[in-house]
Amino acid sequence: MTESPIVSESALLALPGAVASPSGGPDAGLPWHYGDPLGEQRAAATSAAVVDRSTRFVLAVPGDERLSWLHTISSQHIASLPNGTSAENLSLDANGRVEHHFVQTDLDGVTWIDTEADRGPDLLAFLKKMVFWAKAEPRDGNELAVLSLLGPDAGSPAVLAVLGIDALPAEPYAAVALPAVALPAGGFVRRMPWPTEHSFDLLVPRESLTAIFTALRDAGARPAGSWAFEALRVEAVRPRIGVDTDERTIPHEARWVGGPEQYGAVHLDKGCYRGQETVARVHNLGKPPRHLVLLHLDGSADGRPETGDDITAGGRAVGRIGTIVDHHELGPIALALVKRTITPDTALVAGPCAASIDPDSIPPDDGIQAGRAAVDRLRGR
């Protein structure tokens, strides 16, 4: 099969009212909003909205040994992933630093993977290099495009009629085929645990993207841009690789530890994989040097920080800022990796803004690690 090119611009930018995302940003080539970004966020949170995410890079992996093979080279436990289910997964380097984050869905003999547009070619090249003798055939799957359907009314009868199904998947990561829009290669909807309680990804034939999007709009799902999706993702404290992470990020810092049932991307009870030693050492003996938190920014400041800017406390760098976005209820907010020792009452500065950590976003840090407890027992503590 001839591989399709990387998708750098969505066909939906041609729709009336679509405003393009800033060039050079992670969502370049997608609609940023349709004239009312805060109203689009409210629709995604309280009724129904459809978001174009069609620049995400899609891969397909057919082959009888696809799951057992992927299991050996990634961080998630997916060797026996049931048909019609999904998982989040990571590829780590030898030192346990995150190289790729992706979502995978196994459906009818094919594992579909989608990831960030700029990282997809490298992930595909890595997978092809790692096949060796396994019965797995990773290839470009960009004949499918990603939309996200958000909101408590996402499963309305009118929307279901467009999709050709009786109901949306009930459990997070569950997936069902979309018979009304499917190509021989696929077409499906999966439920996601984020950015909202009612979140569904649609992987639909790219050639039908505009027709499906407008049909969903006509069925009552409000068109919403990437701004809306990002605002809700930041509110949910869900990281985006390459934006909320840097070249030093390990899974514990970004809240990616846990099996599918914990909505994580790193299973702690699986066999050997690249980077596992770091994951196990941090889990059993240490603490991550940083953690991901939600920041509230001073909206009256003259300007905003930029992704990658230092976060300082008393003039000393204590973190790195990630996604910055205006939220329809919370105002200007951001995700940040900050040193674990920084408390919520610490006065912070991010670019031109004063900033404060949302105390509810700080992950629990009161567990006793098994390895540390064993060491303490040996020392008589």
mmCIF file of C-alpha atoms in Angstrom:
data_model
loop_
_atom_site.group_PDB
_atom_site.id
_atom_site.type_symbol
_atom_site.label_atom_id
_atom_site.label_comp_id
_atom_site.label_asym_id
_atom_site.label_seq_id
_atom_site.Cartn_x
_atom_site.Cartn_y
_atom_site.Cartn_z
ATOM 1 C CA MET A 1 0.000 0.000 0.000
ATOM 2 C CA THR A 2 1.309 3.479 -0.900
ATOM 3 C CA GLU A 3 2.012 5.521 2.206
ATOM 4 C CA SER A 4 0.139 8.798 2.466
ATOM 5 C CA PRO A 5 2.056 12.023 3.205
ATOM 6 C CA ILE A 6 2.129 13.713 6.595
ATOM 7 C CA VAL A 7 -1.014 15.800 6.963
ATOM 8 C CA SER A 8 0.067 19.385 7.604
ATOM 9 C CA GLU A 9 -3.243 21.160 7.052
ATOM 10 C CA SER A 10 -6.835 20.127 7.638
ATOM 11 C CA ALA A 11 -9.456 20.349 4.925
ATOM 12 C CA LEU A 12 -11.784 21.811 7.577
ATOM 13 C CA LEU A 13 -9.920 25.116 7.528
ATOM 14 C CA ALA A 14 -11.980 25.853 4.435
ATOM 15 C CA LEU A 15 -15.239 25.837 6.439
ATOM 16 C CA PRO A 16 -16.919 29.202 7.047
ATOM 17 C CA GLY A 17 -15.780 30.849 10.282
ATOM 18 C CA ALA A 18 -12.723 28.650 10.815
ATOM 19 C CA VAL A 19 -9.754 30.587 12.218
ATOM 20 C CA ALA A 20 -6.407 28.856 11.800
ATOM 21 C CA SER A 21 -4.302 27.883 14.818
ATOM 22 C CA PRO A 22 -1.086 29.890 15.246
ATOM 23 C CA SER A 23 1.625 28.854 12.828
ATOM 24 C CA GLY A 24 4.557 27.140 14.472
ATOM 25 C CA GLY A 25 2.410 25.812 17.315
ATOM 26 C CA PRO A 26 1.527 22.173 17.972
ATOM 27 C CA ASP A 27 -1.896 22.584 16.344
ATOM 28 C CA ALA A 28 -0.764 24.474 13.243
ATOM 29 C CA GLY A 29 -2.914 23.424 10.318
ATOM 30 C CA LEU A 30 -6.067 22.974 12.408
ATOM 31 C CA PRO A 31 -8.975 25.330 13.155
ATOM 32 C CA TRP A 32 -8.161 27.214 16.352
ATOM 33 C CA HIS A 33 -11.725 28.372 16.854
ATOM 34 C CA TYR A 34 -14.835 29.322 14.908
ATOM 35 C CA GLY A 35 -15.317 32.825 16.267
ATOM 36 C CA ASP A 36 -16.328 32.086 19.876
ATOM 37 C CA PRO A 37 -13.582 30.088 21.610
ATOM 38 C CA LEU A 38 -15.023 30.396 25.119
ATOM 39 C CA GLY A 39 -18.516 29.474 23.946
ATOM 40 C CA GLU A 40 -17.050 26.468 22.153
ATOM 41 C CA GLN A 41 -15.450 25.348 25.419
ATOM 42 C CA ARG A 42 -18.768 25.653 27.241
ATOM 43 C CA ALA A 43 -20.474 23.558 24.565
ATOM 44 C CA ALA A 44 -17.799 20.865 24.896
ATOM 45 C CA ALA A 45 -18.275 20.821 28.674
ATOM 46 C CA THR A 46 -22.063 21.109 28.888
ATOM 47 C CA SER A 47 -23.689 19.949 25.642
ATOM 48 C CA ALA A 48 -21.858 18.618 22.571
ATOM 49 C CA ALA A 49 -18.974 19.778 20.407
ATOM 50 C CA VAL A 50 -16.857 18.266 17.659
ATOM 51 C CA VAL A 51 -13.143 19.107 17.379
ATOM 52 C CA ASP A 52 -10.889 18.633 14.371
ATOM 53 C CA ARG A 53 -7.660 16.831 15.365
ATOM 54 C CA SER A 54 -6.973 15.476 11.895
ATOM 55 C CA THR A 55 -3.274 16.401 11.795
ATOM 56 C CA ARG A 56 -2.532 13.623 14.303
ATOM 57 C CA PHE A 57 -0.381 10.945 12.707
ATOM 58 C CA VAL A 58 -2.129 7.572 12.401
ATOM 59 C CA LEU A 59 -0.369 4.219 12.083
ATOM 60 C CA ALA A 60 -1.783 0.759 11.445
ATOM 61 C CA VAL A 61 -0.217 -2.492 12.648
ATOM 62 C CA PRO A 62 -1.789 -5.678 11.255
ATOM 63 C CA GLY A 63 -0.292 -9.122 11.871
ATOM 64 C CA ASP A 64 -0.975 -12.056 14.162
ATOM 65 C CA GLU A 65 1.786 -11.125 16.618
ATOM 66 C CA ARG A 66 1.179 -7.362 16.663
ATOM 67 C CA LEU A 67 0.158 -7.178 20.333
ATOM 68 C CA SER A 68 2.803 -9.501 21.781
ATOM 69 C CA TRP A 69 5.421 -7.643 19.718
ATOM 70 C CA LEU A 70 4.253 -4.178 20.786
ATOM 71 C CA HIS A 71 4.155 -5.408 24.380
ATOM 72 C CA THR A 72 7.904 -6.086 24.336
ATOM 73 C CA ILE A 73 8.944 -2.654 23.043
ATOM 74 C CA SER A 74 6.593 -0.333 24.922
ATOM 75 C CA SER A 75 5.672 0.503 28.503
ATOM 76 C CA GLN A 76 2.033 -0.612 28.659
ATOM 77 C CA HIS A 77 0.723 -4.143 29.293
ATOM 78 C CA ILE A 78 -1.023 -4.832 25.980
ATOM 79 C CA ALA A 79 -0.046 -8.435 25.121
ATOM 80 C CA SER A 80 -3.627 -9.597 25.663
ATOM 81 C CA LEU A 81 -5.488 -6.378 24.895
ATOM 82 C CA PRO A 82 -9.029 -7.526 24.028
ATOM 83 C CA ASN A 83 -10.558 -6.782 20.673
ATOM 84 C CA GLY A 84 -12.437 -3.487 20.778
ATOM 85 C CA THR A 85 -10.326 -1.901 23.526
ATOM 86 C CA SER A 86 -7.642 0.764 23.697
ATOM 87 C CA ALA A 87 -4.733 1.870 25.863
ATOM 88 C CA GLU A 88 -2.294 4.721 26.194
ATOM 89 C CA ASN A 89 1.339 3.762 25.758
ATOM 90 C CA LEU A 90 4.881 5.150 25.770
ATOM 91 C CA SER A 91 8.154 4.482 24.074
ATOM 92 C CA LEU A 92 11.062 5.299 26.381
ATOM 93 C CA ASP A 93 14.769 5.679 25.777
ATOM 94 C CA ALA A 94 17.350 3.591 27.607
ATOM 95 C CA ASN A 95 17.361 6.058 30.508
ATOM 96 C CA GLY A 96 13.595 5.956 30.958
ATOM 97 C CA ARG A 97 12.901 9.327 29.345
ATOM 98 C CA VAL A 98 9.752 9.658 27.284
ATOM 99 C CA GLU A 99 10.249 9.631 23.518
ATOM 100 C CA HIS A 100 6.695 8.932 22.309
ATOM 101 C CA HIS A 101 3.199 8.961 23.778
ATOM 102 C CA PHE A 102 0.445 7.346 21.749
ATOM 103 C CA VAL A 103 -3.047 5.896 21.949
ATOM 104 C CA GLN A 104 -3.653 2.464 20.464
ATOM 105 C CA THR A 105 -6.873 0.648 19.659
ATOM 106 C CA ASP A 106 -7.089 -3.011 18.666
ATOM 107 C CA LEU A 107 -10.041 -3.743 16.428
ATOM 108 C CA ASP A 108 -10.745 -6.641 14.093
ATOM 109 C CA GLY A 109 -7.173 -7.767 13.582
ATOM 110 C CA VAL A 110 -5.489 -4.354 13.339
ATOM 111 C CA THR A 111 -3.893 -2.167 16.000
ATOM 112 C CA TRP A 112 -4.451 1.489 15.186
ATOM 113 C CA ILE A 113 -2.053 4.001 16.758
ATOM 114 C CA ASP A 114 -2.341 7.781 16.752
ATOM 115 C CA THR A 115 0.213 10.263 18.020
ATOM 116 C CA GLU A 116 1.433 13.832 17.599
ATOM 117 C CA ALA A 117 1.866 14.948 13.989
ATOM 118 C CA ASP A 118 5.538 15.843 14.348
ATOM 119 C CA ARG A 119 6.457 12.597 16.112
ATOM 120 C CA GLY A 120 4.542 10.129 13.975
ATOM 121 C CA PRO A 121 7.212 9.543 11.302
ATOM 122 C CA ASP A 122 9.874 8.822 13.944
ATOM 123 C CA LEU A 123 7.544 6.445 15.785
ATOM 124 C CA LEU A 124 6.718 4.612 12.557
ATOM 125 C CA ALA A 125 10.412 4.340 11.664
ATOM 126 C CA PHE A 126 11.188 2.972 15.137
ATOM 127 C CA LEU A 127 8.429 0.377 14.937
ATOM 128 C CA LYS A 128 9.540 -0.796 11.503
ATOM 129 C CA LYS A 129 13.122 -1.110 12.742
ATOM 130 C CA MET A 130 12.013 -3.250 15.698
ATOM 131 C CA VAL A 131 9.940 -5.839 13.824
ATOM 132 C CA PHE A 132 12.706 -8.435 13.244
ATOM 133 C CA TRP A 133 10.910 -11.794 12.903
ATOM 134 C CA ALA A 134 7.543 -10.897 14.448
ATOM 135 C CA LYS A 135 4.351 -11.222 12.432
ATOM 136 C CA ALA A 136 3.596 -7.516 12.558
ATOM 137 C CA GLU A 137 3.530 -5.004 9.722
ATOM 138 C CA PRO A 138 3.542 -1.376 10.925
ATOM 139 C CA ARG A 139 2.550 1.083 8.226
ATOM 140 C CA ASP A 140 1.207 4.579 7.726
ATOM 141 C CA GLY A 141 -2.508 4.636 8.572
ATOM 142 C CA ASN A 142 -3.259 8.215 7.624
ATOM 143 C CA GLU A 143 -6.189 7.152 5.497
ATOM 144 C CA LEU A 144 -8.008 7.668 8.805
ATOM 145 C CA ALA A 145 -8.325 11.071 10.476
ATOM 146 C CA VAL A 146 -9.031 11.935 14.118
ATOM 147 C CA LEU A 147 -12.008 13.967 15.328
ATOM 148 C CA SER A 148 -13.009 14.338 18.980
ATOM 149 C CA LEU A 149 -16.632 14.420 20.087
ATOM 150 C CA LEU A 150 -17.067 15.989 23.538
ATOM 151 C CA GLY A 151 -19.880 16.691 25.955
ATOM 152 C CA PRO A 152 -22.779 15.024 27.789
ATOM 153 C CA ASP A 153 -24.971 15.264 24.669
ATOM 154 C CA ALA A 154 -22.405 13.548 22.450
ATOM 155 C CA GLY A 155 -24.592 10.438 22.342
ATOM 156 C CA SER A 156 -27.773 12.147 21.187
ATOM 157 C CA PRO A 157 -30.000 10.208 18.760
ATOM 158 C CA ALA A 158 -29.132 12.616 15.951
ATOM 159 C CA VAL A 159 -25.382 12.127 16.456
ATOM 160 C CA LEU A 160 -25.761 8.353 16.720
ATOM 161 C CA ALA A 161 -27.682 8.362 13.460
ATOM 162 C CA VAL A 162 -24.764 10.078 11.737
ATOM 163 C CA LEU A 163 -22.357 7.491 13.134
ATOM 164 C CA GLY A 164 -24.614 4.558 12.324
ATOM 165 C CA ILE A 165 -24.469 2.989 15.796
ATOM 166 C CA ASP A 166 -26.997 2.415 18.574
ATOM 167 C CA ALA A 167 -24.845 3.789 21.420
ATOM 168 C CA LEU A 168 -21.417 5.210 22.129
ATOM 169 C CA PRO A 169 -18.950 3.011 24.045
ATOM 170 C CA ALA A 170 -19.825 2.988 27.728
ATOM 171 C CA GLU A 171 -16.390 2.355 29.281
ATOM 172 C CA PRO A 172 -13.153 4.334 28.884
ATOM 173 C CA TYR A 173 -10.930 2.965 26.100
ATOM 174 C CA ALA A 174 -13.711 0.795 24.653
ATOM 175 C CA ALA A 175 -14.056 1.010 20.859
ATOM 176 C CA VAL A 176 -16.660 0.020 18.286
ATOM 177 C CA ALA A 177 -16.600 0.065 14.497
ATOM 178 C CA LEU A 178 -18.477 2.767 12.609
ATOM 179 C CA PRO A 179 -20.367 0.873 9.916
ATOM 180 C CA ALA A 180 -21.907 3.954 8.355
ATOM 181 C CA VAL A 181 -18.552 5.537 7.526
ATOM 182 C CA ALA A 182 -16.057 2.674 7.553
ATOM 183 C CA LEU A 183 -13.522 1.899 4.841
ATOM 184 C CA PRO A 184 -12.256 -1.683 4.490
ATOM 185 C CA ALA A 185 -9.266 -0.529 6.565
ATOM 186 C CA GLY A 186 -11.341 0.717 9.479
ATOM 187 C CA GLY A 187 -13.273 3.544 11.007
ATOM 188 C CA PHE A 188 -14.240 3.494 14.691
ATOM 189 C CA VAL A 189 -15.158 5.417 17.808
ATOM 190 C CA ARG A 190 -13.430 4.966 21.158
ATOM 191 C CA ARG A 191 -14.226 6.430 24.540
ATOM 192 C CA MET A 192 -11.431 8.347 26.256
ATOM 193 C CA PRO A 193 -11.144 9.230 29.966
ATOM 194 C CA TRP A 194 -10.082 12.802 29.137
ATOM 195 C CA PRO A 195 -10.261 15.750 28.542
ATOM 196 C CA THR A 196 -13.840 15.530 29.898
ATOM 197 C CA GLU A 197 -16.024 12.835 31.405
ATOM 198 C CA HIS A 198 -17.771 12.516 28.035
ATOM 199 C CA SER A 199 -14.955 12.271 25.487
ATOM 200 C CA PHE A 200 -14.904 10.210 22.303
ATOM 201 C CA ASP A 201 -12.328 9.980 19.535
ATOM 202 C CA LEU A 202 -13.577 9.236 16.046
ATOM 203 C CA LEU A 203 -11.126 7.789 13.545
ATOM 204 C CA VAL A 204 -12.889 8.229 10.230
ATOM 205 C CA PRO A 205 -11.933 8.012 6.546
ATOM 206 C CA ARG A 206 -9.920 11.108 5.731
ATOM 207 C CA GLU A 207 -11.597 11.454 2.364
ATOM 208 C CA SER A 208 -14.925 11.829 4.188
ATOM 209 C CA LEU A 209 -13.658 14.168 6.923
ATOM 210 C CA THR A 210 -15.547 17.279 5.822
ATOM 211 C CA ALA A 211 -18.778 15.397 5.173
ATOM 212 C CA ILE A 212 -18.698 13.670 8.571
ATOM 213 C CA PHE A 213 -17.779 16.857 10.435
ATOM 214 C CA THR A 214 -20.585 18.857 8.835
ATOM 215 C CA ALA A 215 -23.062 16.026 9.415
ATOM 216 C CA LEU A 216 -22.160 16.031 13.126
ATOM 217 C CA ARG A 217 -22.525 19.813 13.174
ATOM 218 C CA ASP A 218 -25.953 19.550 11.586
ATOM 219 C CA ALA A 219 -26.861 16.884 14.177
ATOM 220 C CA GLY A 220 -26.236 19.369 17.013
ATOM 221 C CA ALA A 221 -22.522 19.030 17.832
ATOM 222 C CA ARG A 222 -21.062 22.535 17.870
ATOM 223 C CA PRO A 223 -17.841 23.006 15.872
ATOM 224 C CA ALA A 224 -15.040 23.734 18.326
ATOM 225 C CA GLY A 225 -11.411 24.501 17.648
ATOM 226 C CA SER A 226 -8.187 23.211 19.121
ATOM 227 C CA TRP A 227 -8.338 26.052 21.682
ATOM 228 C CA ALA A 228 -11.382 24.414 23.303
ATOM 229 C CA PHE A 229 -9.800 20.956 23.400
ATOM 230 C CA GLU A 230 -6.567 22.317 24.873
ATOM 231 C CA ALA A 231 -8.349 24.347 27.551
ATOM 232 C CA LEU A 232 -10.246 21.278 28.752
ATOM 233 C CA ARG A 233 -7.117 19.129 28.580
ATOM 234 C CA VAL A 234 -5.179 21.586 30.730
ATOM 235 C CA GLU A 235 -8.052 21.745 33.214
ATOM 236 C CA ALA A 236 -7.886 17.931 33.418
ATOM 237 C CA VAL A 237 -4.079 18.094 33.983
ATOM 238 C CA ARG A 238 -3.341 15.766 31.074
ATOM 239 C CA PRO A 239 0.080 16.354 29.469
ATOM 240 C CA ARG A 240 0.921 16.643 25.796
ATOM 241 C CA ILE A 241 4.296 15.290 24.758
ATOM 242 C CA GLY A 242 6.686 17.893 23.429
ATOM 243 C CA VAL A 243 4.629 20.722 24.917
ATOM 244 C CA ASP A 244 4.229 19.817 28.576
ATOM 245 C CA THR A 245 7.303 17.585 28.556
ATOM 246 C CA ASP A 246 10.939 18.118 27.679
ATOM 247 C CA GLU A 247 13.858 15.874 26.783
ATOM 248 C CA ARG A 248 14.377 14.977 30.474
ATOM 249 C CA THR A 249 10.800 13.975 31.322
ATOM 250 C CA ILE A 250 10.262 10.553 32.874
ATOM 251 C CA PRO A 251 6.796 8.944 33.123
ATOM 252 C CA HIS A 252 6.317 9.589 36.854
ATOM 253 C CA GLU A 253 6.694 13.335 36.349
ATOM 254 C CA ALA A 254 3.938 13.466 33.725
ATOM 255 C CA ARG A 255 1.373 11.243 35.498
ATOM 256 C CA TRP A 256 1.677 8.511 32.906
ATOM 257 C CA VAL A 257 2.284 5.663 35.383
ATOM 258 C CA GLY A 258 -0.492 3.091 35.608
ATOM 259 C CA GLY A 259 -2.269 0.453 33.568
ATOM 260 C CA PRO A 260 -5.303 1.151 31.387
ATOM 261 C CA GLU A 261 -7.565 0.807 34.427
ATOM 262 C CA GLN A 262 -5.710 3.750 36.017
ATOM 263 C CA TYR A 263 -5.784 5.692 32.711
ATOM 264 C CA GLY A 264 -1.994 5.483 32.630
ATOM 265 C CA ALA A 265 0.552 4.541 29.996
ATOM 266 C CA VAL A 266 3.135 2.589 32.040
ATOM 267 C CA HIS A 267 2.206 -0.738 33.613
ATOM 268 C CA LEU A 268 4.272 -1.538 36.694
ATOM 269 C CA ASP A 269 3.818 -5.324 36.567
ATOM 270 C CA LYS A 270 4.942 -6.202 33.068
ATOM 271 C CA GLY A 271 8.118 -7.691 31.647
ATOM 272 C CA CYS A 272 11.260 -6.042 30.406
ATOM 273 C CA TYR A 273 11.175 -3.051 28.074
ATOM 274 C CA ARG A 274 13.575 -0.247 27.266
ATOM 275 C CA GLY A 275 13.724 2.272 30.119
ATOM 276 C CA GLN A 276 12.091 -0.057 32.652
ATOM 277 C CA GLU A 277 14.991 0.184 35.106
ATOM 278 C CA THR A 278 14.397 3.899 35.642
ATOM 279 C CA VAL A 279 10.646 3.408 36.028
ATOM 280 C CA ALA A 280 11.140 0.640 38.595
ATOM 281 C CA ARG A 281 13.801 2.531 40.527
ATOM 282 C CA VAL A 282 11.687 5.678 40.865
ATOM 283 C CA HIS A 283 8.604 3.671 41.772
ATOM 284 C CA ASN A 284 10.298 1.492 44.393
ATOM 285 C CA LEU A 285 13.029 3.662 45.848
ATOM 286 C CA GLY A 286 12.878 7.288 44.835
ATOM 287 C CA LYS A 287 10.641 10.194 43.946
ATOM 288 C CA PRO A 288 10.471 12.029 40.644
ATOM 289 C CA PRO A 289 12.374 15.323 40.729
ATOM 290 C CA ARG A 290 9.420 17.210 39.196
ATOM 291 C CA HIS A 291 5.680 16.784 38.896
ATOM 292 C CA LEU A 292 2.996 18.123 36.594
ATOM 293 C CA VAL A 293 0.700 20.768 38.095
ATOM 294 C CA LEU A 294 -1.940 23.262 37.039
ATOM 295 C CA LEU A 295 -0.931 26.919 37.251
ATOM 296 C CA HIS A 296 -3.214 29.921 37.550
ATOM 297 C CA LEU A 297 -1.753 32.948 35.774
ATOM 298 C CA ASP A 298 -2.278 36.617 36.512
ATOM 299 C CA GLY A 299 -4.632 37.732 33.757
ATOM 300 C CA SER A 300 -3.869 41.415 34.331
ATOM 301 C CA ALA A 301 -0.217 41.016 33.353
ATOM 302 C CA ASP A 302 1.046 42.619 30.164
ATOM 303 C CA GLY A 303 1.501 39.470 28.102
ATOM 304 C CA ARG A 304 1.746 35.745 28.721
ATOM 305 C CA PRO A 305 4.601 33.300 29.133
ATOM 306 C CA GLU A 306 5.617 30.994 26.308
ATOM 307 C CA THR A 307 5.932 27.233 26.323
ATOM 308 C CA GLY A 308 9.388 26.304 27.591
ATOM 309 C CA ASP A 309 9.847 29.423 29.719
ATOM 310 C CA ASP A 310 11.368 29.027 33.162
ATOM 311 C CA ILE A 311 9.151 29.287 36.220
ATOM 312 C CA THR A 312 10.964 31.084 38.990
ATOM 313 C CA ALA A 313 10.600 31.512 42.743
ATOM 314 C CA GLY A 314 12.644 34.286 44.308
ATOM 315 C CA GLY A 315 14.603 34.581 41.089
ATOM 316 C CA ARG A 316 15.535 30.885 41.071
ATOM 317 C CA ALA A 317 14.333 28.555 38.304
ATOM 318 C CA VAL A 318 12.045 25.896 39.778
ATOM 319 C CA GLY A 319 10.147 24.613 36.768
ATOM 320 C CA ARG A 320 9.185 24.738 33.122
ATOM 321 C CA ILE A 321 5.947 26.010 31.657
ATOM 322 C CA GLY A 322 3.999 23.941 29.124
ATOM 323 C CA THR A 323 0.609 24.637 27.567
ATOM 324 C CA ILE A 324 -0.821 28.128 28.191
ATOM 325 C CA VAL A 325 -4.501 28.724 27.445
ATOM 326 C CA ASP A 326 -7.497 30.872 28.382
ATOM 327 C CA HIS A 327 -10.246 28.782 30.008
ATOM 328 C CA HIS A 328 -13.906 29.769 29.890
ATOM 329 C CA GLU A 329 -14.240 29.571 33.699
ATOM 330 C CA LEU A 330 -10.719 29.516 35.145
ATOM 331 C CA GLY A 331 -9.226 32.314 33.061
ATOM 332 C CA PRO A 332 -5.564 32.034 32.011
ATOM 333 C CA ILE A 333 -4.130 28.698 33.099
ATOM 334 C CA ALA A 334 -1.150 26.549 32.214
ATOM 335 C CA LEU A 335 0.434 23.179 32.818
ATOM 336 C CA ALA A 336 3.910 23.136 34.299
ATOM 337 C CA LEU A 337 6.603 20.757 35.435
ATOM 338 C CA VAL A 338 7.828 22.092 38.769
ATOM 339 C CA LYS A 339 10.191 20.780 41.389
ATOM 340 C CA ARG A 340 8.375 18.436 43.722
ATOM 341 C CA THR A 341 9.522 20.425 46.762
ATOM 342 C CA ILE A 342 7.707 23.612 45.680
ATOM 343 C CA THR A 343 4.599 24.136 47.806
ATOM 344 C CA PRO A 344 1.298 25.630 46.576
ATOM 345 C CA ASP A 345 1.788 28.794 48.607
ATOM 346 C CA THR A 346 5.076 29.615 46.858
ATOM 347 C CA ALA A 347 4.963 32.872 44.896
ATOM 348 C CA LEU A 348 5.931 32.024 41.322
ATOM 349 C CA VAL A 349 6.693 33.993 38.182
ATOM 350 C CA ALA A 350 6.192 32.651 34.654
ATOM 351 C CA GLY A 351 7.342 35.045 31.943
ATOM 352 C CA PRO A 352 5.609 38.387 32.633
ATOM 353 C CA CYS A 353 2.973 36.801 34.899
ATOM 354 C CA ALA A 354 2.657 36.034 38.549
ATOM 355 C CA ALA A 355 1.579 32.413 38.915
ATOM 356 C CA SER A 356 0.294 30.086 41.589
ATOM 357 C CA ILE A 357 -0.088 26.327 41.802
ATOM 358 C CA ASP A 358 -3.617 24.977 42.060
ATOM 359 C CA PRO A 359 -3.353 22.914 45.274
ATOM 360 C CA ASP A 360 -5.902 20.398 44.018
ATOM 361 C CA SER A 361 -3.617 19.568 41.101
ATOM 362 C CA ILE A 362 -0.722 18.333 43.206
ATOM 363 C CA PRO A 363 -0.514 14.525 42.961
ATOM 364 C CA PRO A 364 -0.541 12.503 46.202
ATOM 365 C CA ASP A 365 2.907 11.938 47.647
ATOM 366 C CA ASP A 366 2.205 10.013 50.833
ATOM 367 C CA GLY A 367 2.703 6.404 49.760
ATOM 368 C CA ILE A 368 5.430 4.187 51.240
ATOM 369 C CA GLN A 369 7.419 2.617 48.422
ATOM 370 C CA ALA A 370 7.971 -1.120 48.600
ATOM 371 C CA GLY A 371 11.695 -0.909 47.938
ATOM 372 C CA ARG A 372 12.226 1.882 50.447
ATOM 373 C CA ALA A 373 10.214 0.005 53.084
ATOM 374 C CA ALA A 374 12.385 -3.083 52.538
ATOM 375 C CA VAL A 375 15.567 -1.044 52.942
ATOM 376 C CA ASP A 376 14.216 0.501 56.136
ATOM 377 C CA ARG A 377 13.387 -2.960 57.529
ATOM 378 C CA LEU A 378 16.925 -4.151 56.821
ATOM 379 C CA ARG A 379 18.214 -1.110 58.684
ATOM 380 C CA GLY A 380 15.919 -1.788 61.637
ATOM 381 C CA ARG A 381 13.761 1.298 61.145
#
